[in-house]
Tab-separated table of C-alpha atoms and ligand atoms in Angstrom:
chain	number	residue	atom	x	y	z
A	1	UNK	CA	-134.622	-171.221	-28.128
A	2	UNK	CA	-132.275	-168.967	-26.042
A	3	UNK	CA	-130.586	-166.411	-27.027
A	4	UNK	CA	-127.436	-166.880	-24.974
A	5	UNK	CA	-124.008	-167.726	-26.974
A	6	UNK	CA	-122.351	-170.153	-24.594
A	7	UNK	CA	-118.578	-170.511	-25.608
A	8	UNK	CA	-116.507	-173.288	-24.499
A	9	UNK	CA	-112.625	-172.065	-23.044
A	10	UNK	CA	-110.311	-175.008	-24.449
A	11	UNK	CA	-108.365	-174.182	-21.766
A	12	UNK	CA	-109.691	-176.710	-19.954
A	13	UNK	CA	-109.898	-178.864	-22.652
A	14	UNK	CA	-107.683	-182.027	-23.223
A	15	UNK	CA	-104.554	-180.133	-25.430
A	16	UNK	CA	-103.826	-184.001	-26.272
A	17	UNK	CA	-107.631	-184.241	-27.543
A	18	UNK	CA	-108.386	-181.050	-28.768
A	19	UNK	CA	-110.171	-182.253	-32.142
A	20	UNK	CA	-112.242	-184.814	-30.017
A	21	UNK	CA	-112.643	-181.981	-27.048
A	22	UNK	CA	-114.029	-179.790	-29.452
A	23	UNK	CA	-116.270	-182.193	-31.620
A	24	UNK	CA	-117.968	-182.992	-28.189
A	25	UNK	CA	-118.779	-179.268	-27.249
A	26	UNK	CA	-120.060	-179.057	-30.633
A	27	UNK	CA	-122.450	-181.992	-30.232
A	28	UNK	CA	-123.216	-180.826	-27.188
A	29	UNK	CA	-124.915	-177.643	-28.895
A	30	UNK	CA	-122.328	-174.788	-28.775
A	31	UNK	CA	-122.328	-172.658	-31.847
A	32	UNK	CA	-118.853	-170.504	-30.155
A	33	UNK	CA	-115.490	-171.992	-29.003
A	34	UNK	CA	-113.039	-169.515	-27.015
A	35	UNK	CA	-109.574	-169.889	-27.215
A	36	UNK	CA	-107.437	-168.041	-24.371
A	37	UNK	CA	-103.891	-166.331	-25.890
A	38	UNK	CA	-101.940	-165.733	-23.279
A	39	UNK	CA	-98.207	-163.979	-23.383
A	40	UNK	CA	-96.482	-164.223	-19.974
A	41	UNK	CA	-96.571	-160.580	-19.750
A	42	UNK	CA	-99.913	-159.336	-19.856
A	43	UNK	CA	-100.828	-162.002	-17.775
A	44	UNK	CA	-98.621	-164.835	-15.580
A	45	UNK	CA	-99.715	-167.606	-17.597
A	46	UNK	CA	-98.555	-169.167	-21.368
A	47	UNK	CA	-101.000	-170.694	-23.702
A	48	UNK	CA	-101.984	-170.969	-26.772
A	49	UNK	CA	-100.420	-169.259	-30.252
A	50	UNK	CA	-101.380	-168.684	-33.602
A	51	UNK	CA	-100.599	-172.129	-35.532
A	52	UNK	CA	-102.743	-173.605	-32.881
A	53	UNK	CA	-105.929	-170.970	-33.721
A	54	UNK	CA	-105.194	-172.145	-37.725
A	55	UNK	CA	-104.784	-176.257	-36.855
A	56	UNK	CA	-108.130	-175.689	-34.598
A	57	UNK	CA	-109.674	-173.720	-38.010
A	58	UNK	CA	-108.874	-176.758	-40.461
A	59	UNK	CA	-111.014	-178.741	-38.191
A	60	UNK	CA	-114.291	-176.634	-36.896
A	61	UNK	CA	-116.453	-174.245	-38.134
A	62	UNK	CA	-117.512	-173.262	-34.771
A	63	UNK	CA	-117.258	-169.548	-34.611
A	64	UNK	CA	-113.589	-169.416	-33.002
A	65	UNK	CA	-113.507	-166.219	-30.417
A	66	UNK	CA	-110.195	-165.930	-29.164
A	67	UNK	CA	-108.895	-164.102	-26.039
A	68	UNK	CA	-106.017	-162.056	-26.294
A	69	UNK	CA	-104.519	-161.591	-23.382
A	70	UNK	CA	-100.920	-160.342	-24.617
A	71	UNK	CA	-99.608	-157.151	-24.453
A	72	UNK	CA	-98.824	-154.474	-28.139
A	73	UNK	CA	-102.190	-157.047	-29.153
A	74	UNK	CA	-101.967	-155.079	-32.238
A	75	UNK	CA	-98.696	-156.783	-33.808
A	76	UNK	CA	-100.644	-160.219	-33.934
A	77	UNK	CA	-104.344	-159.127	-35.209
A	78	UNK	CA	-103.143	-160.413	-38.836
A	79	UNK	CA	-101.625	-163.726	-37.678
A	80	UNK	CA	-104.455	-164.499	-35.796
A	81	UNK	CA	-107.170	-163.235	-38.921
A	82	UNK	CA	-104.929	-165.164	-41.315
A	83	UNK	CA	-105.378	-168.306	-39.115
A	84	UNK	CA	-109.032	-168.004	-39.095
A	85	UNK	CA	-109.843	-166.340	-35.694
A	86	UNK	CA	-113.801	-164.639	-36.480
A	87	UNK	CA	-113.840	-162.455	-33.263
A	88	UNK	CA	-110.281	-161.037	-32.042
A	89	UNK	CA	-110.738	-159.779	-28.509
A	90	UNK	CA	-108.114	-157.319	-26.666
A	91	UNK	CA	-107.575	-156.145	-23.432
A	92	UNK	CA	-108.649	-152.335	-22.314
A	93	UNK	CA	-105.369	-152.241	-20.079
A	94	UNK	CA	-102.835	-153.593	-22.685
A	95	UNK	CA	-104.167	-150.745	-25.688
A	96	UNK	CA	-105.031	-147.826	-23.426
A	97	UNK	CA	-104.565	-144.756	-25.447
A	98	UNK	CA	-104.735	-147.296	-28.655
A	99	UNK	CA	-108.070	-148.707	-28.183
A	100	UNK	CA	-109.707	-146.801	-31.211
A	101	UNK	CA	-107.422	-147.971	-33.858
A	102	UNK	CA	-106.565	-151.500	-32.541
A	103	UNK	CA	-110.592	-151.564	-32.801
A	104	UNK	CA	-110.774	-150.262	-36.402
A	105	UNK	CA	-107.821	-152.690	-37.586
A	106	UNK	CA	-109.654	-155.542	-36.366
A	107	UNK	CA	-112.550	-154.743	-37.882
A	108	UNK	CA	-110.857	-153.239	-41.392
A	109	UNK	CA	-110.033	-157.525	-41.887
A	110	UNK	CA	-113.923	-158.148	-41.585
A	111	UNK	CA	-114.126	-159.903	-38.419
A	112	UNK	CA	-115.324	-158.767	-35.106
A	113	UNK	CA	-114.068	-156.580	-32.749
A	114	UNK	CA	-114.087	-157.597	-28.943
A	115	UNK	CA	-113.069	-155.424	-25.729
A	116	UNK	CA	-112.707	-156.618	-22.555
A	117	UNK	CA	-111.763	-155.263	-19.292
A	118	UNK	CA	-110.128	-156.722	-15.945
A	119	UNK	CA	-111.521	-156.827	-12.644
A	120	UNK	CA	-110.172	-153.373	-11.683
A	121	UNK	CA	-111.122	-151.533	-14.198
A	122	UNK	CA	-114.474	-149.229	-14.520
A	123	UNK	CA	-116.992	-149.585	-17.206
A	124	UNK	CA	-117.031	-146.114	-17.421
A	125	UNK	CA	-113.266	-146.446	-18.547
A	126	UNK	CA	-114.405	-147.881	-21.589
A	127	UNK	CA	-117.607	-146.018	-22.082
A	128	UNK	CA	-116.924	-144.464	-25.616
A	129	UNK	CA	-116.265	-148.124	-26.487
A	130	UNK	CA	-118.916	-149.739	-25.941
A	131	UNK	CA	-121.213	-148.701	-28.837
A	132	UNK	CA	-118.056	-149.281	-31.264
A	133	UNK	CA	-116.858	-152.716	-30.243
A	134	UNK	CA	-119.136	-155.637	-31.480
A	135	UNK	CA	-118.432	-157.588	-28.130
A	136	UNK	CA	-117.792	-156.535	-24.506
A	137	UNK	CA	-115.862	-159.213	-21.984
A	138	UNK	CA	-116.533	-158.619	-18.718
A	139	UNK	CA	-113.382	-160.839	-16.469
A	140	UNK	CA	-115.032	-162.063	-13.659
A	141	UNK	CA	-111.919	-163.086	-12.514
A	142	UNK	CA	-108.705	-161.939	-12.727
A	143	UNK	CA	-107.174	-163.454	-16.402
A	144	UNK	CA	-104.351	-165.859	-16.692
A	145	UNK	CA	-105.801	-169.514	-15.335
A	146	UNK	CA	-109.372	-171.781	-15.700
A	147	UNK	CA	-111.245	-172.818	-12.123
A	148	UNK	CA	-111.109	-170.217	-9.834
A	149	UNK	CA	-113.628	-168.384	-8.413
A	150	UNK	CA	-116.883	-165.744	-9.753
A	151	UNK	CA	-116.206	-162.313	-8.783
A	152	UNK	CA	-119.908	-160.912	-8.559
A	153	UNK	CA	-118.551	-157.707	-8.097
A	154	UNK	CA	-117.650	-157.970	-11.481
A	155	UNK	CA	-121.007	-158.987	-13.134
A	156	UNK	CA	-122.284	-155.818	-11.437
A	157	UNK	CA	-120.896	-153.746	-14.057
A	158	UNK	CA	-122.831	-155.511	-16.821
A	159	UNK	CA	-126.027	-153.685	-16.723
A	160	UNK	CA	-123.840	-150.432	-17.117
A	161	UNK	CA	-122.607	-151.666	-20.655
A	162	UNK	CA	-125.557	-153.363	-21.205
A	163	UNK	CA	-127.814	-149.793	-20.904
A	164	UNK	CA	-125.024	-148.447	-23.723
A	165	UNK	CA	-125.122	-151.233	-26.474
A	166	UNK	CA	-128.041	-151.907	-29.181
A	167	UNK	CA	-129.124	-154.901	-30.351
A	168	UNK	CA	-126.975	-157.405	-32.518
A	169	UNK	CA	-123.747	-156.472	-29.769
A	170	UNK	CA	-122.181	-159.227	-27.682
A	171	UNK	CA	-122.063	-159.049	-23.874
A	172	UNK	CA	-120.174	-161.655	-22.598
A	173	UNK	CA	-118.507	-162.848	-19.202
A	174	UNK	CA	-115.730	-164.806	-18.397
A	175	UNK	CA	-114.431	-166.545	-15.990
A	176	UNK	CA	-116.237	-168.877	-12.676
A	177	UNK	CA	-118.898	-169.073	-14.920
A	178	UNK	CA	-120.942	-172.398	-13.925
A	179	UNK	CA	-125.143	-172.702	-14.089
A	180	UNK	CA	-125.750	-169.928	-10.618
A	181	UNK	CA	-123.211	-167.827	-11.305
A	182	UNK	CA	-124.227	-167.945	-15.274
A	183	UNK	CA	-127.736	-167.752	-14.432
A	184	UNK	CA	-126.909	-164.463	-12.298
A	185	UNK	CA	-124.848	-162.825	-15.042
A	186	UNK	CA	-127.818	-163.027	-17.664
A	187	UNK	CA	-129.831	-162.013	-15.540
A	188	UNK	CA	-127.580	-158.605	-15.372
A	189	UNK	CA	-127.544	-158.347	-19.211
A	190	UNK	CA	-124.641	-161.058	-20.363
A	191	UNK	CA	-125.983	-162.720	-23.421
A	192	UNK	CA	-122.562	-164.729	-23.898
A	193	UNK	CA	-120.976	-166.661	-21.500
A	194	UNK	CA	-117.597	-168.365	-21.534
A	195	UNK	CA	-117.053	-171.424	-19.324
A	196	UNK	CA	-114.018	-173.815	-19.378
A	197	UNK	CA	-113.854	-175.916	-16.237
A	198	UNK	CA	-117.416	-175.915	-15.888
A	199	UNK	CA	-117.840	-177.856	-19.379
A	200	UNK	CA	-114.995	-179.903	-19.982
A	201	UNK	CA	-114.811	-181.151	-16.063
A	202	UNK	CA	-117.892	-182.998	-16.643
A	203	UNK	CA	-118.253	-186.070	-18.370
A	204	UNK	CA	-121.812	-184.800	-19.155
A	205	UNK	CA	-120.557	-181.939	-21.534
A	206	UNK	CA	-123.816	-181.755	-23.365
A	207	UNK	CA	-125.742	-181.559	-19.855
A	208	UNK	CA	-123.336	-178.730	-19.273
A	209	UNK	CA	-123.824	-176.583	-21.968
A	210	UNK	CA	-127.725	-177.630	-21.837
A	211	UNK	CA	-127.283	-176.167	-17.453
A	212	UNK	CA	-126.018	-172.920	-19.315
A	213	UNK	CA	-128.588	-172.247	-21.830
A	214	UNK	CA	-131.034	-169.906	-20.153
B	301	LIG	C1	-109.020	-166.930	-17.811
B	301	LIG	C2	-109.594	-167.210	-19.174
B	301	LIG	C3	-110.854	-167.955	-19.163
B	301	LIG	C4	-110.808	-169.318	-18.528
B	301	LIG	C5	-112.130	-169.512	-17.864
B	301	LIG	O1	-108.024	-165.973	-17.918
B	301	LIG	O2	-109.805	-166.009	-19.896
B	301	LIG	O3	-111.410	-168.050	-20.473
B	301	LIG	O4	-110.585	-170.368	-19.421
B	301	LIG	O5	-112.088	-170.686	-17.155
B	301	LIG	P1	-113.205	-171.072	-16.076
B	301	LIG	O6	-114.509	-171.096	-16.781
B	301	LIG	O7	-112.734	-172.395	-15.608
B	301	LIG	O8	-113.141	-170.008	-14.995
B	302	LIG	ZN1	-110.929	-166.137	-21.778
């Protein structure tokens, strides 16, 4: 049995399908399902909201880890906890000086706390972090759209944060993730790894998830 969390991105799911899109992902074997929030701002790129997070909640019990890629991410931790989000993750570059607390509100609703950090920025940035936050993202691209290409530069950072966390914390990549460049980021110390085009692109989803599970 392996130990790697493989989470699903919806966003390159069927929006029209999304109950059936998800059902098949959870057939397929995934236990996660990521959802990517994006606000325009923070990133080029408008997604998903909260009433979407709670309609997706009334349906699965898949663990739902959702993305935050919006800027003052604090304002929305209780919409999103109210609509059943389990694992709130927020960007190093949108809390900056905030990181601590948005961290311990998160966490002071009972769910888990995720970090993540964009291309550009240094692990080291968020080295007092990394022990705090039950999840580290890793973009191995640069956030805001599905299908584009693996920065490996950016899995090289992993075994940095990996070296820093004990056991029980997440360490998860996102972005070009398909079965090499997957492979390559366990290898470095990811034990969760997001994929949307790679999964739903396929109409072998199981065999997907299956390529993924290392
Ligand atoms: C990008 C998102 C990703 C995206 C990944 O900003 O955070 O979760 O859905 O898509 P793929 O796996 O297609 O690169
Ligand atoms: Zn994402």
């Amino acid at each position: 049995m392996s130990s790697v969390i493989i989470s699903p991105s919806i966003l390159s799911a069927d929006f029209a399908n999304l109950e059936r899109d998800i059902l098949s992902v959870k057939d397929g074997g995934a236990k996660w399902l990521h959802i990517d929030v994006m606000d325009g701002h923070f990133v080029p790129n408008i997604t998903i909201g909260v009433p979407v997070v709670k309609s997706l909640r009334a349906v699965t019990d898949l663990v739902l880890d959702v993305h935050l890629m919006i800027e003052n991410p604090e304002k929305y931790v209780e919409p999103f906890v109210k609509a059943g989000a389990d694992l709130l993750t927020v960007h190093y570059e949108a809390t900056g000086k905030n990181t601590q607390k948005v961290i311990d509100l998160i966490k002071s609703y009972g769910i888990m706390a995720g970090l993540s950090i964009k291309p550009k920025t240094k692990p080291e940035e968020i080295e007092k972090f990394i022990s705090i936050a039950d999840l580290i993202l890793v973009m191995t691209v640069e956030p805001g759209f599905g299908g584009q290409k693996f920065m490996q530069d950016c899995a090289d950072k992993l075994p940095y944060i990996k070296q820093r966390q004990a056991d029980g914390q997440y360490l998860q990549v996102d972005g070009g993730i398909n079965d090499v460049t997957g492979k390559y980021c366990v290898k470095k110390g990811a034990n969760n790894l997001v994929a949307g085009n790679y999964i739903f692109n396929s109409d072998d989803i199981k065999g997907r998830i299956d390529s993924l599970t290392f």
